[in-house]
Coordinates of C-alpha atoms and ligand atoms in Angstrom, one line a residue:
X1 CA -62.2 72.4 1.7
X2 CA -63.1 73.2 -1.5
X3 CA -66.0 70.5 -3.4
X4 CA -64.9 67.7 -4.7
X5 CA -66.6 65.5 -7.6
X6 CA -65.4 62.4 -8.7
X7 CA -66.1 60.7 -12.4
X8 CA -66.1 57.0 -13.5
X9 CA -65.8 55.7 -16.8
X10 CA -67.8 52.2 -17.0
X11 CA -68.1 49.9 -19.8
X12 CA -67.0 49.7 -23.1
X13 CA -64.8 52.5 -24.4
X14 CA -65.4 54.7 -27.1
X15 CA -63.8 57.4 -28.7
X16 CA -64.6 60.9 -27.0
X17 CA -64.2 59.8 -23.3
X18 CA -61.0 61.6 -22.3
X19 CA -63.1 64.9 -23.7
X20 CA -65.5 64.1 -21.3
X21 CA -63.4 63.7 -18.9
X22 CA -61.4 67.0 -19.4
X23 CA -64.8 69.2 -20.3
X24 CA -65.5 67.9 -16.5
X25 CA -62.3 68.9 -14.6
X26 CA -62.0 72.1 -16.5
X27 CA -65.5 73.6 -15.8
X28 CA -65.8 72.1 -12.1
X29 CA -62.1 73.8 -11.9
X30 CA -64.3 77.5 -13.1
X31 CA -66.0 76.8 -9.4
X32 CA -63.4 76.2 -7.7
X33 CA -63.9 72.3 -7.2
X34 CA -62.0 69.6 -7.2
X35 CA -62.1 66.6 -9.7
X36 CA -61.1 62.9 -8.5
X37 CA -61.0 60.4 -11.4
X38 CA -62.3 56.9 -10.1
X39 CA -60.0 54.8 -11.7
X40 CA -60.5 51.0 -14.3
X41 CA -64.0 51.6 -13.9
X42 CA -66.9 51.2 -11.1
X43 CA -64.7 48.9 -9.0
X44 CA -62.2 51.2 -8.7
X45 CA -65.3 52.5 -5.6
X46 CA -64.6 49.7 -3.7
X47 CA -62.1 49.2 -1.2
X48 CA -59.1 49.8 -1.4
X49 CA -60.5 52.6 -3.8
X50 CA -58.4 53.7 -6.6
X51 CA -58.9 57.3 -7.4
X52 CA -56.6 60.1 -7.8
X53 CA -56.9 64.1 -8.3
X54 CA -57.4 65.3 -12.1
X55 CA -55.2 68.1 -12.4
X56 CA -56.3 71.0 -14.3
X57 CA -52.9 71.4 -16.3
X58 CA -53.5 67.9 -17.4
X59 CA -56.3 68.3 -19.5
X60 CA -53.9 70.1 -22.2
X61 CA -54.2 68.2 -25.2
X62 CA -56.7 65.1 -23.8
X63 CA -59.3 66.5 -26.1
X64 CA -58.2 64.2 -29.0
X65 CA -57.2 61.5 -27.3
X66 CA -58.8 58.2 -27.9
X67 CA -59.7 55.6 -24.6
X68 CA -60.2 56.8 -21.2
X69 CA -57.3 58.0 -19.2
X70 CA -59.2 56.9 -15.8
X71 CA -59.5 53.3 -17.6
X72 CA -62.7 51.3 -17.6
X73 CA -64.1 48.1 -17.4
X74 CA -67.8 45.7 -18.7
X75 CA -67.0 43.0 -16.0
X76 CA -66.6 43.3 -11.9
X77 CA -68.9 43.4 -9.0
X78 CA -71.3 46.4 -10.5
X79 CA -72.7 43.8 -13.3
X80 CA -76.3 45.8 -13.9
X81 CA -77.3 43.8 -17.3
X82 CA -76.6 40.4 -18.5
X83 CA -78.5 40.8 -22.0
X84 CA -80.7 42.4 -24.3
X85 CA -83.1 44.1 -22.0
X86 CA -82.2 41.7 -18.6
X87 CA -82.1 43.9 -15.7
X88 CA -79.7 42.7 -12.9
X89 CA -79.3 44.2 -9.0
X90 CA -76.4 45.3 -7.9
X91 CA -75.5 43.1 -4.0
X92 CA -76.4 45.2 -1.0
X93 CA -73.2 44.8 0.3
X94 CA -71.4 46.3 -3.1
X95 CA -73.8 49.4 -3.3
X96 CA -73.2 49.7 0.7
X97 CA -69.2 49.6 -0.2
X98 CA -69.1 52.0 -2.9
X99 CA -71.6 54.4 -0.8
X100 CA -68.8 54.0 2.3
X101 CA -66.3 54.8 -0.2
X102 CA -67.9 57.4 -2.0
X103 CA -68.2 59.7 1.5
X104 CA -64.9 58.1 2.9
X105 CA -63.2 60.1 -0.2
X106 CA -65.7 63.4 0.4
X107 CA -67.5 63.1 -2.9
X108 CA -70.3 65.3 -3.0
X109 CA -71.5 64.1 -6.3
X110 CA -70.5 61.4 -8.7
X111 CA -70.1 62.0 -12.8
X112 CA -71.2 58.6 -14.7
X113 CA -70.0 58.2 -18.1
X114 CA -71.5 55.4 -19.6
X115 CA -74.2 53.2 -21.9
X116 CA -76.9 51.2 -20.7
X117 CA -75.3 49.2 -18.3
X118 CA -72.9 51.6 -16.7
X119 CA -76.4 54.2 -16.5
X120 CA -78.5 51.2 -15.0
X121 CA -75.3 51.2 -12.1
X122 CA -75.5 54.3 -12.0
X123 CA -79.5 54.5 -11.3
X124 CA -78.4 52.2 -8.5
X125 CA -76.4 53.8 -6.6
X126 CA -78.3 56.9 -6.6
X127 CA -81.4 54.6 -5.2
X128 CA -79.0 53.8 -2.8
X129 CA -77.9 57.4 -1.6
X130 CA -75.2 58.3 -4.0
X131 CA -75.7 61.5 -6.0
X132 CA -75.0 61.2 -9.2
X133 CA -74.9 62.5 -12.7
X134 CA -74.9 60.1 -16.0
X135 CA -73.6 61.3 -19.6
X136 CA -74.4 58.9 -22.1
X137 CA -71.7 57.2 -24.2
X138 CA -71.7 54.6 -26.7
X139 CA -70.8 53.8 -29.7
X140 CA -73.9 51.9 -30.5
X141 CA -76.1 54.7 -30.0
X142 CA -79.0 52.8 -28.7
X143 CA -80.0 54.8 -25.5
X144 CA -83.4 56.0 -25.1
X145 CA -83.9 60.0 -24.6
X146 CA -81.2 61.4 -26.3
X147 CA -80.9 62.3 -29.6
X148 CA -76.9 60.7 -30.0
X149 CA -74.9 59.5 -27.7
X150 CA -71.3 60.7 -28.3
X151 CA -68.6 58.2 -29.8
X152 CA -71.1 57.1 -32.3
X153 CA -70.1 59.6 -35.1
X154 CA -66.7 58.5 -34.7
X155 CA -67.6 54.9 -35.1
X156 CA -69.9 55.9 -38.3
X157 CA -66.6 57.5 -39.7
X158 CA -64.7 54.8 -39.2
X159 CA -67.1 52.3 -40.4
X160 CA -67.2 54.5 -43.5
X161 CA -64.1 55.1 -44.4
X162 CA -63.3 51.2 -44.4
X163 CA -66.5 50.9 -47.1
X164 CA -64.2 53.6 -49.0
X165 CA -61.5 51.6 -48.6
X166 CA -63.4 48.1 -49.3
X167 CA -65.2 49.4 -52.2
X168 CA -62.0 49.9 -54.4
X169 CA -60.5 46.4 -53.9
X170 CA -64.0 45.0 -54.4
X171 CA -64.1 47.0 -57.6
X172 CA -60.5 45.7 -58.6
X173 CA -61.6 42.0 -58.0
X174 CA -64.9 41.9 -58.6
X175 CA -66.1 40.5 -55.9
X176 CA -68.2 40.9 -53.1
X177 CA -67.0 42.3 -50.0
X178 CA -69.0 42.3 -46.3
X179 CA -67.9 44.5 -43.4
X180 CA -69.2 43.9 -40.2
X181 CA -69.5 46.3 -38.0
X182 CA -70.2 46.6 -34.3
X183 CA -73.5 47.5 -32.3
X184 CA -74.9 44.9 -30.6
X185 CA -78.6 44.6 -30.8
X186 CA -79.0 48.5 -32.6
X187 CA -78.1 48.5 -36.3
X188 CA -77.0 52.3 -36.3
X189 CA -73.5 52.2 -37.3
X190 CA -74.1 49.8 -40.0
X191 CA -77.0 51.9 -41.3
X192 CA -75.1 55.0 -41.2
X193 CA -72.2 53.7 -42.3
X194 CA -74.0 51.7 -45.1
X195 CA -75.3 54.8 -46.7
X196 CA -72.8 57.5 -45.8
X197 CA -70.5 54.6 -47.8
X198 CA -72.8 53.9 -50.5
X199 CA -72.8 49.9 -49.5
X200 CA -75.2 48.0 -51.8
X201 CA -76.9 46.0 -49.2
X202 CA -77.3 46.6 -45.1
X203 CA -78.4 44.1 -42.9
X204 CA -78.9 45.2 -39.8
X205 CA -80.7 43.4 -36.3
X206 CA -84.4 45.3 -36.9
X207 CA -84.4 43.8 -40.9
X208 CA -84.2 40.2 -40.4
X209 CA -83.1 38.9 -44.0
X210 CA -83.3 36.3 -46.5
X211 CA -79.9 34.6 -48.4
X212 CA -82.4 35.0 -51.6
X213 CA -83.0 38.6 -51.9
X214 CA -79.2 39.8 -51.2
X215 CA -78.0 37.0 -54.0
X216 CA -80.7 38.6 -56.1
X217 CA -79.3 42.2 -55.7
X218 CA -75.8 40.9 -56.3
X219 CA -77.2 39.4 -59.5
X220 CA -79.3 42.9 -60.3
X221 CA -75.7 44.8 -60.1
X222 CA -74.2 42.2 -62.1
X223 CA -77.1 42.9 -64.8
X224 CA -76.5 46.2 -64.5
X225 CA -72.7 46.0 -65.5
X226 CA -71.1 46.5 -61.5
X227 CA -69.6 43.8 -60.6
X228 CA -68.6 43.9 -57.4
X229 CA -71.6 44.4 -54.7
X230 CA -70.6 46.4 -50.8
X231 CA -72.3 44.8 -48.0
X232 CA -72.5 46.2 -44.3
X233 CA -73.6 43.6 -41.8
X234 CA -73.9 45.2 -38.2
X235 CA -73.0 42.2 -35.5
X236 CA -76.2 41.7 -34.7
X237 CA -78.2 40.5 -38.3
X238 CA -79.8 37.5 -38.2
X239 CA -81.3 35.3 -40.9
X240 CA -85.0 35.6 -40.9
X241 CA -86.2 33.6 -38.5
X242 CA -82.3 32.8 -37.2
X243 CA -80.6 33.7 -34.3
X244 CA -77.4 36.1 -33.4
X245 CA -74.3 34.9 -34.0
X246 CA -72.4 34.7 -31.0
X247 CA -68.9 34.2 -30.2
X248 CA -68.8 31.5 -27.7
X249 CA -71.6 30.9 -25.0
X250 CA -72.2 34.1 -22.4
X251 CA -69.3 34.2 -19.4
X252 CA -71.0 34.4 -16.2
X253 CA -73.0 37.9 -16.0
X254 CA -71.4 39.6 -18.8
X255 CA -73.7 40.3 -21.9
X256 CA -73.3 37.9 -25.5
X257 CA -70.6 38.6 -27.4
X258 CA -71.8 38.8 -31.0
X259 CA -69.9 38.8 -33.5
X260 CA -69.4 36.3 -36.8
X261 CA -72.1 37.1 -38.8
X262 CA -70.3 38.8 -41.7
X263 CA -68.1 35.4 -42.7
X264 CA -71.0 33.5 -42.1
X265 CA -73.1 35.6 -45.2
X266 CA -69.6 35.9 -46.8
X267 CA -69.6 32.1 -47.5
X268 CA -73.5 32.2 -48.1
X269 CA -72.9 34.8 -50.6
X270 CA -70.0 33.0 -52.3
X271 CA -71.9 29.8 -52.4
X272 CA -75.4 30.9 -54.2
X273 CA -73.6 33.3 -56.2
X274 CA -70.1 31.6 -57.2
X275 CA -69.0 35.2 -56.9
X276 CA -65.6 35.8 -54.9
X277 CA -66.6 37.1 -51.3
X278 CA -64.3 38.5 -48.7
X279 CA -65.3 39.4 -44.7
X280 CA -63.7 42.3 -43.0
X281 CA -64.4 42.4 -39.3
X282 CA -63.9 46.3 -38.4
X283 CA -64.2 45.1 -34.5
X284 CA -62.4 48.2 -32.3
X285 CA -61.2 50.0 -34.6
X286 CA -64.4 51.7 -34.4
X287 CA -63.8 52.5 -30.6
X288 CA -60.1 53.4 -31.1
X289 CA -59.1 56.9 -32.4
X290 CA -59.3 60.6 -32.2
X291 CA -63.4 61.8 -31.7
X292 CA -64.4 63.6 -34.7
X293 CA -65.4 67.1 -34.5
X294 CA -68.8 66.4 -34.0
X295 CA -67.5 64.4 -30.8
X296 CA -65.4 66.3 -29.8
X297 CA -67.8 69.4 -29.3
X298 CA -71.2 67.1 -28.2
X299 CA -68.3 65.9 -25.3
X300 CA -67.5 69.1 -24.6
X301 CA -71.0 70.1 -24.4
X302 CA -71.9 66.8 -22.3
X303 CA -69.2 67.5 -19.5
X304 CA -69.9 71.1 -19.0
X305 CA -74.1 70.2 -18.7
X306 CA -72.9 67.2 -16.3
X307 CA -71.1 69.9 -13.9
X308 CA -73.7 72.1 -14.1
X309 CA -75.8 69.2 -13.1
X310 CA -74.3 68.8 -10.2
X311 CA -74.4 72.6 -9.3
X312 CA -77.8 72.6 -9.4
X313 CA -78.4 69.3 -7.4
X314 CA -80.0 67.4 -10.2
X315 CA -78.9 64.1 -9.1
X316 CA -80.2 60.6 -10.9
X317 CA -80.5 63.0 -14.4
X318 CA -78.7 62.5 -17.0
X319 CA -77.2 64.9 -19.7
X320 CA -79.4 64.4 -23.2
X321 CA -79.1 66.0 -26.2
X322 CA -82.4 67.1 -27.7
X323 CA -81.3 69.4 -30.9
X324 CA -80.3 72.0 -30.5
X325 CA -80.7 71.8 -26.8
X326 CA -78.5 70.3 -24.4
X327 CA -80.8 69.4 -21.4
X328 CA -81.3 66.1 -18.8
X329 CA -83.4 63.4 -18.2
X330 CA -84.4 60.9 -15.5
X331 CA -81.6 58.3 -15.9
X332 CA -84.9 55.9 -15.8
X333 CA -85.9 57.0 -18.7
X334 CA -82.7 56.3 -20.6
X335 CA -82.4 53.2 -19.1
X336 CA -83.7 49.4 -20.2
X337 CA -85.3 50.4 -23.2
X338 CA -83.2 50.1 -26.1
X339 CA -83.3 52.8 -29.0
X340 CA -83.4 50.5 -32.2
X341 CA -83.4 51.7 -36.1
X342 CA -87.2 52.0 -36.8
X343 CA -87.4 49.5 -40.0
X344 CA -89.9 51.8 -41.2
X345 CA -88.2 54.9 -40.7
X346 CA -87.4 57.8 -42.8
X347 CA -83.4 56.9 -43.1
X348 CA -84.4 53.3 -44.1
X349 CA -87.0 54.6 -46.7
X350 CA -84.3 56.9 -47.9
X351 CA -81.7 54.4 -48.8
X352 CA -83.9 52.0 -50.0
X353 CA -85.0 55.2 -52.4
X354 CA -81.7 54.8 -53.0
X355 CA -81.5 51.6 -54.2
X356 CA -79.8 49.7 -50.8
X357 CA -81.3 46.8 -50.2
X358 CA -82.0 45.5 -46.5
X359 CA -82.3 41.5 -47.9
X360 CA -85.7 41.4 -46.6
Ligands
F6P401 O1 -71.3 48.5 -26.7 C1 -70.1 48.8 -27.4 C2 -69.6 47.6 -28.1 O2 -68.4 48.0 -28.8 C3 -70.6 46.8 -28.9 O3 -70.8 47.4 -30.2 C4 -69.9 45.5 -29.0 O4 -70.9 44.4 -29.2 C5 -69.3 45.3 -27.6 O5 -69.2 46.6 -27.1 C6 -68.0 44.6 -27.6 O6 -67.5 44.5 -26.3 P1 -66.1 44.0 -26.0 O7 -65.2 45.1 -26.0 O8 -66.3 43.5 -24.6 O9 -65.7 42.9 -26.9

């Protein structure tokens, strides 16, 4: 019987999946092994398992794809993290399960494609016996130990083309426009976004800000004869010495959902100023879509370093990219530490060179 391999898609999705996906099936396919796809995420290990065989011939095309075509899911029985930084174990009896499972189906390794909490699973279940392989994905970009983490370009371009987009009708009306953007605790897309989309002011979660200093660079532009002013709030800004807004209490084990803060500095802004102010809430758009190149080829890169991984037998590593090499790391050092924008960085010194102000 030829090796087989089976892949899981956990968490949140994000644009580049599928490419994983099919870099995966077509270079275990070179070796002659087979590819199962564990299917709407990590519970899809537990019994009755849902898998099913990834056919070669059905990679054609998947490349572009947005979403995962083995579905995915941030709830279940594998809960790993509840918060920022709040570690959870896995049941006995669920890791047990999946193990049973995982041999049941003759799995001689397991692909995990996933962020923080799907890795922290991951770590898991190889404690528990099952080898296995991570990739990092998010959109957030926030994991430790590798240099990006694909599906974040394609968010940045997304965010980016809705400050294009933002910044005319802002210019047309005058007024002050706010996107918020997604990201959780990690104000990556919003910085990248803010200056790849020349947005006046960024607020991100590592920059706690003041109402007074982004009224006073409104006022500045004003001065200056631009009178209309771009702001990029990422979901997780906070007032200085505020909290995240949330959107509800938490459900049971699943993480915050933040998410509110740009019409909540929307009517701020409006209020001090008595300039027109309008929120946009870009929400999944970010995670919908075709990849972008860069995506596109850091996936394919990704899922051809996971299977050669596996070849190798370095189980509980996972694929990182440290420019221009694509090497691995312990999953434990990717894991529970969150990669956050440096405040003092050289990409926040550059676009306050540039004039952006943080509201700080
Ligand atoms: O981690 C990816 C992410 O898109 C975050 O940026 C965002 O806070 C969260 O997931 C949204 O999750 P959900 O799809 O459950 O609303």
């Amino acid at each position: 019987m030829p090796t087989r391999i089976g892949i899981v898609t956990g968490g949140g999705d994000c644009p580049g999946l599928n490419a994983v996906i099919r870099a995966v099936v077509k270079a275990a396919a070179k070796r002659g092994w087979e590819t199962f796809g564990i299917l709407g995420g990590f519970d899809g290990l537990l019994t009755p398992v849902r898998s099913r065989r990834l056919d070669y011939h059905e990679m054609d095309g998947l490349l572009f794809v947005g979403g995962t075509i083995l579905g995915t899911a941030n709830k279940g029985r594998f809960a790993a993290k509840v918060g920022l930084g709040e570690a959870q174990r896995i049941p006995e009896d669920v890791l047990a399960e999946a193990q049973h499972n995982v041999d049941g189906q003759d799995l001689s390794a397991l692909v995990v494609v996933g962020g923080d909490g799907s890795l922290s699973i991951a770590q898991q279940l190889f404690e528990h016996g099952i080898p296995v392989v991570g990739v990092p994905k998010t959109i957030d970009n926030d994991l430790e130990a590798t240099a990006v983490t694909f599906g974040f370009d394609t968010a940045v371009a997304c965010a980016t083309d809705a400050l294009d987009r933002l910044r005319t009708t802002a210019q047309s009306h005058r007024r002050v426009m706010v996107l918020e953007v997604m990201g959780r605790y990690a104000g990556w897309i919003a910085l990248h976004a803010g200056v790849a989309g020349g947005a006046d002011v960024i607020l991100l979660p590592e920059i706690p800000f003041d109402y007074e200093t982004i009224c006073r660079q409104v006022a500045d532009r004003e001065r200056e004869g631009k009178h209309f002013t771009l702001v990029v709030a990422a979901e997780g800004a906070r007032e200085k010495g505020g909290g995240y807004v949330t959107q509800g209490a938490r459900e049971g084990n699943r993480e915050a959902h933040l998410g509110g803060i740009g019409a909540v500095v929307t009517a701020e802004i409006q209020r001090r100023t008595g300039k027109e102010a309008r929120a946009c809430v870009l929400g999944h758009l970010q995670r919908g879509g075709a990849p972008t190149t860069f995506d596109r080829v850091l996936c394919s890169l990704f899922g051809v370093k996971a299977v050669a991984l596996v070849a190798e037998g370095k189980f509980g590593h996972m694929v990182s990219l440290r420019p221009p090499v694509v090497g691995e790391v312990k999953i434990t050092e990717a894991i529970g530490r969150l990669r956050t924008v440096p405040p003092a960085g050289d990409m926040v010194r550059a676009a306050r060179a540039l004039g952006i102000s943080f509201g700080d």
